CSV table of N, CA and C in Angstrom, one decimal:
chain,number,residue,atom,x,y,z
A,1,LEU,N,125.2,-42.3,32.1
A,1,LEU,CA,124.4,-42.3,30.9
A,1,LEU,C,123.0,-42.1,31.2
A,2,ALA,N,122.3,-41.1,30.9
A,2,ALA,CA,121.0,-40.8,31.2
A,2,ALA,C,120.1,-40.8,30.1
A,3,MET,N,119.5,-41.9,29.7
A,3,MET,CA,118.9,-42.0,28.4
A,3,MET,C,117.5,-42.7,28.7
A,4,SER,N,116.4,-42.2,28.3
A,4,SER,CA,115.1,-42.8,28.5
A,4,SER,C,115.0,-44.2,27.8
A,5,ARG,N,115.7,-44.4,26.7
A,5,ARG,CA,115.6,-45.6,26.0
A,5,ARG,C,116.3,-46.8,26.8
A,6,SER,N,117.0,-46.5,27.8
A,6,SER,CA,117.8,-47.5,28.5
A,6,SER,C,116.9,-48.3,29.5
A,7,LEU,N,115.6,-47.8,29.6
A,7,LEU,CA,114.7,-48.4,30.5
A,7,LEU,C,114.3,-49.8,29.8
A,8,GLY,N,114.5,-50.8,30.6
A,8,GLY,CA,114.2,-52.2,30.1
A,8,GLY,C,115.2,-52.7,29.1
A,9,ASP,N,116.2,-52.0,28.8
A,9,ASP,CA,117.3,-52.3,27.7
A,9,ASP,C,118.3,-53.3,28.3
A,10,LEU,N,117.9,-54.7,28.2
A,10,LEU,CA,118.8,-55.8,28.8
A,10,LEU,C,120.1,-55.9,27.9
A,11,VAL,N,120.1,-55.4,26.6
A,11,VAL,CA,121.3,-55.6,25.8
A,11,VAL,C,122.4,-54.6,26.3
A,12,ALA,N,122.0,-53.4,26.5
A,12,ALA,CA,122.9,-52.4,26.9
A,12,ALA,C,123.5,-52.6,28.3
A,13,HIS,N,122.8,-53.5,29.1
A,13,HIS,CA,123.3,-53.8,30.4
A,13,HIS,C,124.7,-54.4,30.4
A,14,GLY,N,125.1,-55.0,29.3
A,14,GLY,CA,126.4,-55.5,29.2
A,14,GLY,C,127.6,-54.5,29.1
A,15,VAL,N,127.2,-53.3,28.8
A,15,VAL,CA,128.2,-52.2,28.7
A,15,VAL,C,128.0,-51.2,29.7
A,16,GLY,N,127.2,-51.5,30.8
A,16,GLY,CA,127.2,-50.7,32.0
A,16,GLY,C,125.8,-49.9,32.1
A,17,VAL,N,124.9,-50.0,31.1
A,17,VAL,CA,123.7,-49.2,31.2
A,17,VAL,C,122.7,-50.1,32.2
A,18,SER,N,122.2,-49.5,33.1
A,18,SER,CA,121.2,-50.1,34.0
A,18,SER,C,119.8,-50.2,33.3
A,19,GLU,N,119.2,-51.3,33.3
A,19,GLU,CA,117.9,-51.5,32.8
A,19,GLU,C,116.8,-51.1,33.9
A,20,LYS,N,117.3,-50.8,35.1
A,20,LYS,CA,116.4,-50.5,36.2
A,20,LYS,C,116.3,-49.0,36.3
A,21,PRO,N,115.0,-48.6,36.2
A,21,PRO,CA,114.9,-47.0,36.3
A,21,PRO,C,115.1,-46.6,37.7
A,22,GLU,N,115.6,-45.3,37.8
A,22,GLU,CA,115.7,-44.6,39.0
A,22,GLU,C,114.4,-43.8,39.2
A,23,THR,N,113.8,-44.1,40.3
A,23,THR,CA,112.4,-43.5,40.5
A,23,THR,C,112.4,-42.5,41.7
A,24,ARG,N,111.5,-41.7,41.8
A,24,ARG,CA,111.4,-40.7,42.8
A,24,ARG,C,109.9,-40.4,43.1
A,25,VAL,N,109.5,-40.4,44.3
A,25,VAL,CA,108.1,-40.0,44.6
A,25,VAL,C,108.0,-38.5,44.8
A,26,LEU,N,107.1,-37.9,44.2
A,26,LEU,CA,106.9,-36.4,44.2
A,26,LEU,C,105.5,-36.1,44.8
A,27,GLU,N,105.4,-35.5,45.8
A,27,GLU,CA,104.2,-35.1,46.4
A,27,GLU,C,103.6,-34.0,45.6
A,28,LEU,N,102.5,-34.1,45.0
A,28,LEU,CA,101.9,-33.0,44.2
A,28,LEU,C,101.2,-32.1,45.1
A,29,ARG,N,101.7,-30.9,45.0
A,29,ARG,CA,101.1,-29.8,45.8
A,29,ARG,C,100.4,-28.7,45.0
A,30,PRO,N,99.6,-27.9,45.5
A,30,PRO,CA,99.0,-26.8,44.7
A,30,PRO,C,100.0,-25.8,44.0
A,31,ASP,N,101.1,-25.7,44.6
A,31,ASP,CA,102.1,-24.8,43.9
A,31,ASP,C,102.8,-25.4,42.7
A,32,ILE,N,102.7,-26.7,42.5
A,32,ILE,CA,103.3,-27.4,41.3
A,32,ILE,C,102.4,-27.2,40.2
A,33,LYS,N,102.7,-26.4,39.2
A,33,LYS,CA,101.8,-26.1,38.1
A,33,LYS,C,101.8,-27.2,37.0
A,34,PHE,N,102.9,-27.9,36.9
A,34,PHE,CA,103.0,-28.9,35.8
A,34,PHE,C,104.3,-29.7,36.0
A,35,ILE,N,104.4,-30.8,35.4
A,35,ILE,CA,105.6,-31.7,35.4
A,35,ILE,C,105.9,-31.9,33.9
A,36,ILE,N,107.2,-31.8,33.5
A,36,ILE,CA,107.6,-32.0,32.1
A,36,ILE,C,108.5,-33.2,32.1
A,37,LEU,N,108.2,-34.3,31.3
A,37,LEU,CA,108.9,-35.5,31.2
A,37,LEU,C,109.3,-35.4,29.8
A,38,CYS,N,110.7,-35.5,29.5
A,38,CYS,CA,111.2,-35.5,28.2
A,38,CYS,C,112.4,-36.4,28.0
A,39,SER,N,112.6,-36.8,26.8
A,39,SER,CA,113.8,-37.6,26.5
A,39,SER,C,115.0,-36.7,26.4
A,40,ASP,N,116.2,-37.3,26.4
A,40,ASP,CA,117.4,-36.6,26.3
A,40,ASP,C,117.5,-35.6,25.1
A,41,GLY,N,116.9,-36.0,24.0
A,41,GLY,CA,116.9,-35.2,22.8
A,41,GLY,C,116.4,-33.8,23.0
A,42,ILE,N,115.4,-33.6,23.9
A,42,ILE,CA,114.9,-32.3,24.2
A,42,ILE,C,115.8,-31.5,25.0
A,43,TRP,N,116.4,-32.2,26.1
A,43,TRP,CA,117.3,-31.5,27.0
A,43,TRP,C,118.7,-31.1,26.4
A,44,GLU,N,119.1,-31.6,25.2
A,44,GLU,CA,120.3,-31.3,24.7
A,44,GLU,C,120.5,-29.7,24.3
A,45,PHE,N,119.3,-29.2,23.8
A,45,PHE,CA,119.5,-27.8,23.4
A,45,PHE,C,118.3,-26.9,24.1
A,46,ILE,N,117.6,-27.5,25.1
A,46,ILE,CA,116.6,-26.6,25.7
A,46,ILE,C,116.8,-26.8,27.2
A,47,SER,N,117.1,-25.8,27.8
A,47,SER,CA,117.3,-25.9,29.3
A,47,SER,C,116.0,-26.2,30.1
A,48,THR,N,116.1,-26.6,31.3
A,48,THR,CA,114.8,-26.9,32.0
A,48,THR,C,114.1,-25.5,32.3
A,49,GLN,N,114.8,-24.5,32.5
A,49,GLN,CA,114.1,-23.2,32.7
A,49,GLN,C,113.4,-22.7,31.4
A,50,GLU,N,114.1,-22.8,30.2
A,50,GLU,CA,113.4,-22.5,29.1
A,50,GLU,C,112.2,-23.4,28.8
A,51,ALA,N,112.3,-24.7,29.1
A,51,ALA,CA,111.2,-25.6,28.8
A,51,ALA,C,110.0,-25.2,29.8
A,52,ALA,N,110.3,-24.8,31.0
A,52,ALA,CA,109.2,-24.5,31.9
A,52,ALA,C,108.5,-23.1,31.4
A,53,SER,N,109.3,-22.1,30.9
A,53,SER,CA,108.8,-21.0,30.3
A,53,SER,C,108.0,-21.2,29.1
A,54,ILE,N,108.3,-22.1,28.2
A,54,ILE,CA,107.6,-22.5,27.1
A,54,ILE,C,106.2,-23.1,27.6
A,55,VAL,N,106.3,-24.1,28.4
A,55,VAL,CA,105.1,-24.8,28.8
A,55,VAL,C,104.2,-23.9,29.6
A,56,SER,N,104.6,-23.1,30.4
A,56,SER,CA,103.8,-22.3,31.2
A,56,SER,C,103.1,-21.2,30.3
A,57,GLY,N,103.6,-20.9,29.2
A,57,GLY,CA,103.0,-19.9,28.2
A,57,GLY,C,101.8,-20.6,27.4
A,58,PHE,N,101.6,-21.8,27.5
A,58,PHE,CA,100.5,-22.4,26.8
A,58,PHE,C,99.3,-22.6,27.7
A,59,GLY,N,99.5,-22.7,29.0
A,59,GLY,CA,98.3,-22.9,29.9
A,59,GLY,C,97.8,-24.3,29.8
A,60,LYS,N,96.9,-24.6,30.7
A,60,LYS,CA,96.3,-26.0,31.0
A,60,LYS,C,95.6,-26.5,29.8
A,61,SER,N,94.9,-25.7,29.2
A,61,SER,CA,94.0,-26.2,28.1
A,61,SER,C,94.8,-26.6,26.8
A,62,ARG,N,96.1,-26.2,26.8
A,62,ARG,CA,96.8,-26.5,25.6
A,62,ARG,C,98.1,-27.3,25.7
A,63,VAL,N,98.0,-28.4,26.6
A,63,VAL,CA,99.1,-29.1,27.0
A,63,VAL,C,99.7,-29.8,25.8
A,64,GLN,N,98.9,-30.4,25.0
A,64,GLN,CA,99.4,-31.1,23.7
A,64,GLN,C,100.2,-30.2,22.9
A,65,GLU,N,99.7,-28.9,22.7
A,65,GLU,CA,100.4,-28.0,21.9
A,65,GLU,C,101.7,-27.6,22.4
A,66,ALA,N,101.8,-27.5,23.8
A,66,ALA,CA,103.1,-27.2,24.4
A,66,ALA,C,104.1,-28.4,24.2
A,67,THR,N,103.7,-29.6,24.4
A,67,THR,CA,104.7,-30.7,24.2
A,67,THR,C,105.1,-30.7,22.8
A,68,ASP,N,104.1,-30.5,21.8
A,68,ASP,CA,104.4,-30.5,20.3
A,68,ASP,C,105.4,-29.4,20.1
A,69,TYR,N,105.2,-28.2,20.6
A,69,TYR,CA,106.1,-27.2,20.4
A,69,TYR,C,107.6,-27.5,20.9
A,70,LEU,N,107.6,-28.1,22.2
A,70,LEU,CA,109.0,-28.5,22.7
A,70,LEU,C,109.7,-29.4,21.7
A,71,CYS,N,109.0,-30.4,21.2
A,71,CYS,CA,109.6,-31.4,20.4
A,71,CYS,C,110.0,-30.7,19.0
A,72,LYS,N,109.2,-29.9,18.5
A,72,LYS,CA,109.6,-29.3,17.2
A,72,LYS,C,110.7,-28.3,17.4
A,73,GLU,N,110.8,-27.6,18.5
A,73,GLU,CA,111.8,-26.6,18.7
A,73,GLU,C,113.1,-27.4,18.9
A,74,ALA,N,113.1,-28.5,19.8
A,74,ALA,CA,114.3,-29.2,19.9
A,74,ALA,C,114.8,-29.8,18.5
A,75,TRP,N,113.8,-30.4,17.7
A,75,TRP,CA,114.2,-30.9,16.4
A,75,TRP,C,114.9,-29.9,15.5
A,76,LYS,N,114.3,-28.6,15.5
A,76,LYS,CA,114.9,-27.4,14.8
A,76,LYS,C,116.4,-27.2,15.3
A,77,ARG,N,116.5,-27.2,16.6
A,77,ARG,CA,117.9,-26.8,17.2
A,77,ARG,C,118.9,-28.0,16.8
A,78,TRP,N,118.4,-29.3,16.8
A,78,TRP,CA,119.3,-30.3,16.5
A,78,TRP,C,119.8,-30.0,15.0
A,79,ILE,N,118.9,-29.8,14.1
A,79,ILE,CA,119.1,-29.6,12.7
A,79,ILE,C,120.1,-28.4,12.5
A,80,ASP,N,119.8,-27.3,13.2
A,80,ASP,CA,120.7,-26.1,13.2
A,80,ASP,C,122.1,-26.4,13.7
A,81,GLU,N,122.3,-27.2,14.7
A,81,GLU,CA,123.5,-27.4,15.3
A,81,GLU,C,124.3,-28.6,14.7
A,82,GLU,N,123.5,-29.7,14.4
A,82,GLU,CA,124.2,-30.9,14.0
A,82,GLU,C,124.0,-31.3,12.6
A,83,GLY,N,123.1,-30.6,11.8
A,83,GLY,CA,123.0,-30.9,10.4
A,83,GLY,C,121.9,-32.0,10.4
A,84,HIS,N,122.2,-33.2,9.9
A,84,HIS,CA,121.2,-34.2,9.7
A,84,HIS,C,121.1,-35.2,10.8
A,85,VAL,N,121.8,-35.0,11.9
A,85,VAL,CA,121.7,-35.8,13.1
A,85,VAL,C,120.7,-35.2,14.1
A,86,VAL,N,119.6,-36.0,14.5
A,86,VAL,CA,118.6,-35.7,15.5
A,86,VAL,C,118.5,-36.8,16.4
A,87,ASP,N,118.6,-36.6,17.7
A,87,ASP,CA,118.3,-37.5,18.7
A,87,ASP,C,116.9,-37.6,18.9
A,88,ASP,N,116.3,-38.6,19.7
A,88,ASP,CA,115.0,-38.8,20.1
A,88,ASP,C,114.4,-37.6,20.7
A,89,CYS,N,113.3,-37.1,20.3
A,89,CYS,CA,112.7,-35.9,20.9
A,89,CYS,C,111.2,-36.2,21.4
A,90,THR,N,111.1,-36.6,22.6
A,90,THR,CA,109.8,-36.9,23.2
A,90,THR,C,109.4,-36.2,24.4
A,91,ALA,N,108.3,-35.6,24.5
A,91,ALA,CA,107.8,-34.9,25.6
A,91,ALA,C,106.4,-35.2,26.0
A,92,ILE,N,106.2,-35.3,27.4
A,92,ILE,CA,104.8,-35.6,27.8
A,92,ILE,C,104.6,-34.6,29.0
């Protein structure tokens, strides 16, 4: 189960969800243009490649617009696919 809301969730621990985050150290290099952190609601209908293409199209000065767009696009796809059900859509 890969859900951002499981971080610190001690109640879900009883059904097998770990409250301990999995972390990784990433060396920032000049060739890394950006890092996208999103909740599972974004990744349900937007692939990592598509998200990278979307974000790169906005440029450094429009980061907030890029994340807003990702969230709105994911929301739209949830509505189109699931009707009135939308999972958490968060991007930074």
